[in-house]
Amino acid sequence: MTEHDKVAAVQPQTLAWVRRHLEAGERILGIEALRGGISAEMRRLTIGTCDGGTRDLVLRSFVDPFSVARAEDALDREAGALTLLPGSGVSAPELVAVDATAEQCAYPSLLMTHLPGRTVLGDEGEGAGDAGDAGLERRVTLLARQLVVIHTLRPAQRPREYEALTTADTVVVPQGADAAAWAAATDVIRRPTPPYEGRFLHRDFQPGNVLFDVPSSGAGEARITGVVDWAQTSWGPTDLDVTHCSTVLAVLHGPAWGQRFAEAYEEAGGVLAADARERQYWQVRDALAFSEDVRAVAQAWQEAGRKDLTARVAEERLDAYVTALMGMPG
């Protein structure tokens, strides 16, 4: 693919907007699609600088009609979070520009700096043996510590209250799932919402939105280099962020790792609902919400390198996790 073709992958109207936000004398050298996302198109832009060097920016655009209808709120939330985070102890991209209503771009878009590191979703062999388990345990610990820091943030203006994302009437039960376990889980979210003390939430905190530096010298030296995708920032119970990351870990690596993350969060100083029934409510609510998108998420993970995680495998792991949450044999 030529450089011209790469640039042509983004609408000219949007490219013109990007150029208006570059430093004097800078130019776009190339564009690369970033894989693994679901709701938005992500592009890494290589920018030629005046001194002959390069730097990278990231362009986030909501393109499909479903996402465009929700883009203004999402991009406003992300822009607000990226403005809040500098100096907070949470490494995140810096905001360059935002056009949440597509007044100047072809689609609602946000331009931000690019962070070093990469997402680590694991692979078919990870978790098999001491070395794989040690690397995953290290990352789970780092994820938990990072989330505790996020929950300490106190923005001057609170983001919008969280949305539940699923109801007892919208649950999608995977084919072949444990019918009794899923019926019991659905009954759990019919209960009244437990009381909670609100905190600043990322709302999509999980391995796909955390960048790591994992040196080849050993997984034990892994460190987090940044947290991305702040478009769903909300105000609500810490359990919501913890249970979402737990669900994703359970599907990526097996149910035991989902339950391990909650333990790691508390070990790092995080506070969850004290009552077991209240914890179960938040755990089940997220797992059932995940069921609605599990096939789309599995496809994105496959594109990002997890070829083993077919939609069927993802559904089976989610079923095993829900069954475990309900205390039934799996």
Short mmCIF file of C-alpha atoms in Angstrom, two decimals:
data_model
loop_
_atom_site.label_atom_id
_atom_site.label_comp_id
_atom_site.label_asym_id
_atom_site.label_seq_id
_atom_site.Cartn_x
_atom_site.Cartn_y
_atom_site.Cartn_z
CA MET A 1 0.00 0.00 0.00
CA THR A 2 1.38 3.41 -0.95
CA GLU A 3 1.49 6.37 1.43
CA HIS A 4 -1.23 7.98 -0.67
CA ASP A 5 -3.48 4.97 -0.23
CA LYS A 6 -2.88 4.98 3.52
CA VAL A 7 -3.88 8.63 3.78
CA ALA A 8 -6.91 8.00 1.57
CA ALA A 9 -8.21 5.52 4.19
CA VAL A 10 -9.37 8.56 6.19
CA GLN A 11 -11.85 11.00 4.67
CA PRO A 12 -10.19 14.15 3.21
CA GLN A 13 -12.42 16.37 5.34
CA THR A 14 -11.13 14.69 8.50
CA LEU A 15 -7.52 14.81 7.32
CA ALA A 16 -7.86 18.55 6.75
CA TRP A 17 -9.11 18.91 10.33
CA VAL A 18 -6.15 16.91 11.63
CA ARG A 19 -3.70 19.06 9.70
CA ARG A 20 -5.14 22.21 11.26
CA HIS A 21 -4.15 20.84 14.67
CA LEU A 22 -0.55 19.96 13.80
CA GLU A 23 2.43 22.13 14.64
CA ALA A 24 3.65 24.50 11.93
CA GLY A 25 5.64 22.61 9.33
CA GLU A 26 4.43 19.15 10.38
CA ARG A 27 2.87 16.74 7.90
CA ILE A 28 1.13 13.37 7.87
CA LEU A 29 3.51 10.67 6.64
CA GLY A 30 1.33 7.59 7.04
CA ILE A 31 -1.77 6.08 8.60
CA GLU A 32 -2.17 2.66 10.16
CA ALA A 33 -5.39 1.02 11.31
CA LEU A 34 -5.36 -0.09 14.94
CA ARG A 35 -7.25 -3.33 15.51
CA GLY A 36 -9.17 -4.64 18.48
CA GLY A 37 -11.78 -1.90 18.82
CA ILE A 38 -15.51 -2.38 18.39
CA SER A 39 -17.39 0.91 18.61
CA ALA A 40 -14.97 3.20 16.74
CA GLU A 41 -12.36 3.22 13.99
CA MET A 42 -8.87 3.84 15.37
CA ARG A 43 -5.96 5.10 13.29
CA ARG A 44 -2.35 5.78 14.23
CA LEU A 45 -1.01 8.78 12.35
CA THR A 46 2.72 9.10 11.82
CA ILE A 47 3.57 12.79 11.83
CA GLY A 48 6.75 14.21 10.33
CA THR A 49 8.15 16.93 12.60
CA CYS A 50 10.07 20.06 11.68
CA ASP A 51 13.39 18.67 12.95
CA GLY A 52 13.21 15.66 10.65
CA GLY A 53 11.88 13.28 13.28
CA THR A 54 8.47 11.73 13.74
CA ARG A 55 5.77 11.49 16.38
CA ASP A 56 2.51 9.55 16.51
CA LEU A 57 -1.06 10.65 17.10
CA VAL A 58 -4.23 8.56 17.36
CA LEU A 59 -7.46 9.42 15.55
CA ARG A 60 -10.68 7.98 16.96
CA SER A 61 -13.77 8.24 14.72
CA PHE A 62 -17.29 6.94 15.21
CA VAL A 63 -18.44 5.81 11.79
CA ASP A 64 -21.33 3.33 11.89
CA PRO A 65 -24.83 4.82 12.38
CA PHE A 66 -25.39 3.20 15.81
CA SER A 67 -22.15 4.67 17.18
CA VAL A 68 -22.59 8.06 15.48
CA ALA A 69 -25.89 8.52 17.32
CA ARG A 70 -24.03 8.20 20.63
CA ALA A 71 -20.77 9.83 19.60
CA GLU A 72 -21.28 13.30 21.03
CA ASP A 73 -21.74 12.03 24.57
CA ALA A 74 -18.90 9.51 24.27
CA LEU A 75 -16.38 11.97 22.85
CA ASP A 76 -17.34 14.67 25.33
CA ARG A 77 -16.74 12.18 28.15
CA GLU A 78 -13.40 11.13 26.71
CA ALA A 79 -12.26 14.71 26.13
CA GLY A 80 -13.22 15.58 29.70
CA ALA A 81 -11.33 12.61 31.10
CA LEU A 82 -8.20 13.32 29.05
CA THR A 83 -8.26 16.89 30.33
CA LEU A 84 -8.56 15.67 33.92
CA LEU A 85 -5.88 12.96 33.89
CA PRO A 86 -2.57 14.83 33.41
CA GLY A 87 -0.74 14.82 36.75
CA SER A 88 -3.21 12.36 38.30
CA GLY A 89 -0.91 9.36 38.44
CA VAL A 90 -2.80 7.69 35.59
CA SER A 91 -0.94 7.61 32.29
CA ALA A 92 -3.36 8.40 29.49
CA PRO A 93 -3.25 10.08 26.07
CA GLU A 94 -3.22 13.86 25.92
CA LEU A 95 -6.11 15.54 24.16
CA VAL A 96 -5.17 17.33 20.93
CA ALA A 97 -8.58 18.17 19.51
CA VAL A 98 -12.18 16.92 19.46
CA ASP A 99 -15.05 17.36 17.02
CA ALA A 100 -17.85 15.52 18.80
CA THR A 101 -20.62 16.61 16.43
CA ALA A 102 -18.71 16.28 13.13
CA GLU A 103 -18.92 19.98 12.37
CA GLN A 104 -15.52 19.87 10.66
CA CYS A 105 -14.83 16.14 10.24
CA ALA A 106 -16.59 13.55 8.11
CA TYR A 107 -17.50 11.70 11.32
CA PRO A 108 -17.42 12.55 15.04
CA SER A 109 -13.72 12.35 15.92
CA LEU A 110 -11.11 12.87 18.61
CA LEU A 111 -7.38 13.39 18.11
CA MET A 112 -4.94 12.47 20.89
CA THR A 113 -1.32 11.62 21.53
CA HIS A 114 -0.08 8.07 21.11
CA LEU A 115 1.21 6.11 24.10
CA PRO A 116 3.98 3.52 24.06
CA GLY A 117 3.26 -0.11 24.88
CA ARG A 118 0.79 -2.67 23.62
CA THR A 119 -2.28 -4.53 24.75
CA VAL A 120 -1.61 -8.04 26.03
CA LEU A 121 -4.54 -10.38 25.54
CA GLY A 122 -2.47 -13.55 25.98
CA ASP A 123 -2.43 -16.47 23.59
CA GLU A 124 -3.41 -20.08 23.37
CA GLY A 125 -0.40 -21.22 25.40
CA GLU A 126 -0.54 -18.61 28.15
CA GLY A 127 -1.67 -19.86 31.49
CA ALA A 128 -0.37 -23.35 30.74
CA GLY A 129 2.46 -23.82 33.20
CA ASP A 130 4.22 -21.73 35.78
CA ALA A 131 5.69 -19.17 33.38
CA GLY A 132 2.34 -18.34 31.77
CA ASP A 133 0.54 -18.15 35.09
CA ALA A 134 3.25 -15.92 36.57
CA GLY A 135 3.02 -13.46 33.69
CA LEU A 136 -0.75 -13.29 33.90
CA GLU A 137 -0.71 -12.97 37.69
CA ARG A 138 1.72 -10.07 37.39
CA ARG A 139 -0.53 -8.28 34.90
CA VAL A 140 -3.65 -8.91 36.98
CA THR A 141 -1.90 -7.35 39.98
CA LEU A 142 -0.87 -4.33 37.91
CA LEU A 143 -4.38 -3.95 36.52
CA ALA A 144 -5.84 -4.01 40.03
CA ARG A 145 -3.39 -1.40 41.33
CA GLN A 146 -4.08 0.87 38.36
CA LEU A 147 -7.82 0.64 38.84
CA VAL A 148 -7.50 1.57 42.52
CA VAL A 149 -5.70 4.77 41.44
CA ILE A 150 -8.42 5.58 38.90
CA HIS A 151 -11.05 5.24 41.59
CA THR A 152 -9.29 7.82 43.76
CA LEU A 153 -9.79 10.56 41.13
CA ARG A 154 -12.15 13.35 42.16
CA PRO A 155 -13.05 15.48 39.12
CA ALA A 156 -14.33 19.00 39.71
CA GLN A 157 -17.32 18.07 37.59
CA ARG A 158 -18.64 14.56 37.97
CA PRO A 159 -19.29 12.53 34.83
CA ARG A 160 -22.77 11.23 34.19
CA GLU A 161 -24.19 8.51 36.44
CA TYR A 162 -23.50 5.00 35.17
CA GLU A 163 -25.92 3.15 32.88
CA ALA A 164 -26.89 -0.43 33.71
CA LEU A 165 -26.42 -1.65 30.08
CA THR A 166 -28.69 -4.69 30.47
CA THR A 167 -32.01 -5.74 31.99
CA ALA A 168 -33.56 -9.06 32.86
CA ASP A 169 -35.53 -8.80 29.61
CA THR A 170 -32.52 -8.25 27.32
CA VAL A 171 -30.22 -11.03 28.53
CA VAL A 172 -28.89 -13.18 25.69
CA VAL A 173 -28.38 -16.75 26.90
CA PRO A 174 -25.63 -18.51 24.89
CA GLN A 175 -26.64 -21.69 23.08
CA GLY A 176 -26.03 -24.72 25.26
CA ALA A 177 -25.56 -22.65 28.43
CA ASP A 178 -26.61 -23.88 31.87
CA ALA A 179 -30.26 -22.85 31.79
CA ALA A 180 -30.74 -23.08 35.56
CA ALA A 181 -27.67 -20.95 36.29
CA TRP A 182 -28.67 -18.27 33.79
CA ALA A 183 -32.25 -18.18 35.03
CA ALA A 184 -31.00 -17.74 38.59
CA ALA A 185 -28.56 -15.05 37.46
CA THR A 186 -31.34 -13.21 35.64
CA ASP A 187 -33.40 -13.26 38.82
CA VAL A 188 -30.48 -11.64 40.66
CA ILE A 189 -30.62 -8.51 38.52
CA ARG A 190 -34.34 -8.22 39.12
CA ARG A 191 -33.45 -7.21 42.67
CA PRO A 192 -33.38 -3.51 43.63
CA THR A 193 -30.07 -1.81 42.92
CA PRO A 194 -27.87 -2.04 46.04
CA PRO A 195 -26.84 1.22 47.74
CA TYR A 196 -23.34 2.42 46.91
CA GLU A 197 -20.86 5.24 47.37
CA GLY A 198 -20.10 6.77 44.00
CA ARG A 199 -16.62 6.93 42.51
CA PHE A 200 -15.04 8.01 39.22
CA LEU A 201 -15.25 5.01 36.86
CA HIS A 202 -13.46 4.21 33.62
CA ARG A 203 -16.41 1.93 32.79
CA ASP A 204 -14.53 -0.19 30.24
CA PHE A 205 -11.38 -1.01 32.20
CA GLN A 206 -10.03 -4.33 30.93
CA PRO A 207 -6.87 -5.72 29.26
CA GLY A 208 -7.91 -4.48 25.82
CA ASN A 209 -7.77 -0.88 27.06
CA VAL A 210 -4.53 -1.07 29.02
CA LEU A 211 -1.09 -0.81 27.42
CA PHE A 212 1.85 -2.80 28.77
CA ASP A 213 5.58 -2.86 28.35
CA VAL A 214 6.58 -6.51 28.66
CA PRO A 215 10.36 -6.79 28.21
CA SER A 216 11.64 -9.92 26.51
CA SER A 217 13.85 -10.53 29.54
CA GLY A 218 10.85 -11.79 31.51
CA ALA A 219 7.13 -11.27 32.04
CA GLY A 220 7.73 -10.49 35.70
CA GLU A 221 9.09 -7.09 34.68
CA ALA A 222 5.88 -6.03 32.95
CA ARG A 223 4.60 -2.54 33.64
CA ILE A 224 1.61 -0.49 32.56
CA THR A 225 2.41 2.33 30.15
CA GLY A 226 -1.09 3.75 29.79
CA VAL A 227 -4.85 3.40 29.93
CA VAL A 228 -6.95 4.26 26.86
CA ASP A 229 -10.60 4.51 25.74
CA TRP A 230 -12.18 6.87 28.26
CA ALA A 231 -15.40 7.31 26.28
CA GLN A 232 -17.62 5.66 28.89
CA THR A 233 -16.37 7.42 32.02
CA SER A 234 -19.13 7.45 34.61
CA TRP A 235 -19.94 7.92 38.27
CA GLY A 236 -20.98 4.84 40.22
CA PRO A 237 -19.88 1.92 42.44
CA THR A 238 -16.31 0.63 42.18
CA ASP A 239 -17.82 -2.84 41.79
CA LEU A 240 -18.87 -1.95 38.24
CA ASP A 241 -15.31 -1.43 37.00
CA VAL A 242 -14.01 -4.43 38.93
CA THR A 243 -16.71 -6.80 37.73
CA HIS A 244 -16.26 -5.72 34.10
CA CYS A 245 -12.54 -6.43 34.16
CA SER A 246 -13.30 -9.70 35.97
CA THR A 247 -15.73 -10.78 33.25
CA VAL A 248 -13.25 -10.01 30.49
CA LEU A 249 -10.44 -11.88 32.28
CA ALA A 250 -12.77 -14.84 32.79
CA VAL A 251 -13.49 -15.04 29.08
CA LEU A 252 -9.88 -14.42 28.04
CA HIS A 253 -8.25 -16.81 30.49
CA GLY A 254 -10.89 -18.82 32.36
CA PRO A 255 -13.37 -18.22 35.21
CA ALA A 256 -10.78 -18.49 38.00
CA TRP A 257 -8.98 -15.39 36.69
CA GLY A 258 -12.20 -13.40 36.81
CA GLN A 259 -12.58 -14.16 40.48
CA ARG A 260 -8.87 -13.57 41.10
CA PHE A 261 -9.10 -9.96 39.86
CA ALA A 262 -11.57 -8.97 42.59
CA GLU A 263 -9.16 -10.39 45.18
CA ALA A 264 -6.25 -8.48 43.64
CA TYR A 265 -8.25 -5.25 43.69
CA GLU A 266 -8.89 -5.56 47.42
CA GLU A 267 -5.26 -6.55 48.05
CA ALA A 268 -4.29 -3.29 46.32
CA GLY A 269 -6.46 -1.30 48.73
CA GLY A 270 -9.67 -1.12 46.72
CA VAL A 271 -13.05 -1.30 48.44
CA LEU A 272 -15.97 -3.35 47.12
CA ALA A 273 -19.48 -3.95 48.41
CA ALA A 274 -19.25 -5.54 51.83
CA ASP A 275 -22.37 -7.69 51.49
CA ALA A 276 -21.99 -10.91 49.48
CA ARG A 277 -25.42 -10.55 47.86
CA GLU A 278 -24.59 -7.02 46.77
CA ARG A 279 -21.29 -8.17 45.25
CA GLN A 280 -23.09 -10.94 43.41
CA TYR A 281 -25.56 -8.42 42.00
CA TRP A 282 -22.81 -6.35 40.36
CA GLN A 283 -20.86 -9.43 39.22
CA VAL A 284 -23.89 -10.99 37.57
CA ARG A 285 -25.09 -7.73 36.05
CA ASP A 286 -21.84 -7.26 34.16
CA ALA A 287 -21.55 -10.89 33.06
CA LEU A 288 -25.09 -10.85 31.68
CA ALA A 289 -24.48 -7.52 29.92
CA PHE A 290 -21.36 -9.03 28.34
CA SER A 291 -23.48 -11.85 26.90
CA GLU A 292 -25.13 -9.38 24.53
CA ASP A 293 -21.81 -8.52 22.84
CA VAL A 294 -19.70 -11.63 23.42
CA ARG A 295 -19.63 -12.67 19.76
CA ALA A 296 -18.59 -9.21 18.55
CA VAL A 297 -15.92 -8.99 21.25
CA ALA A 298 -14.60 -12.45 20.36
CA GLN A 299 -14.26 -11.41 16.72
CA ALA A 300 -12.32 -8.29 17.72
CA TRP A 301 -10.02 -10.38 19.91
CA GLN A 302 -9.40 -12.82 17.06
CA GLU A 303 -8.45 -9.92 14.81
CA ALA A 304 -6.09 -8.75 17.55
CA GLY A 305 -4.33 -12.14 17.64
CA ARG A 306 -6.37 -14.43 19.88
CA LYS A 307 -7.22 -16.90 17.12
CA ASP A 308 -8.17 -19.51 19.72
CA LEU A 309 -11.00 -17.38 21.10
CA THR A 310 -13.79 -18.28 18.73
CA ALA A 311 -17.28 -17.05 19.52
CA ARG A 312 -18.13 -20.54 20.78
CA VAL A 313 -15.14 -20.69 23.12
CA ALA A 314 -15.96 -17.23 24.46
CA GLU A 315 -19.57 -18.23 25.09
CA GLU A 316 -18.52 -21.41 26.87
CA ARG A 317 -16.17 -19.51 29.17
CA LEU A 318 -18.81 -16.90 29.90
CA ASP A 319 -21.27 -19.68 30.74
CA ALA A 320 -18.74 -21.30 33.07
CA TYR A 321 -18.16 -17.94 34.78
CA VAL A 322 -21.88 -17.24 35.28
CA THR A 323 -22.32 -20.76 36.64
CA ALA A 324 -19.44 -20.20 39.07
CA LEU A 325 -20.94 -16.89 40.23
CA MET A 326 -24.19 -18.64 40.99
CA GLY A 327 -22.40 -21.32 43.00
CA MET A 328 -23.48 -24.16 40.76
CA PRO A 329 -21.30 -27.05 39.58
CA GLY A 330 -19.82 -26.34 36.19
#
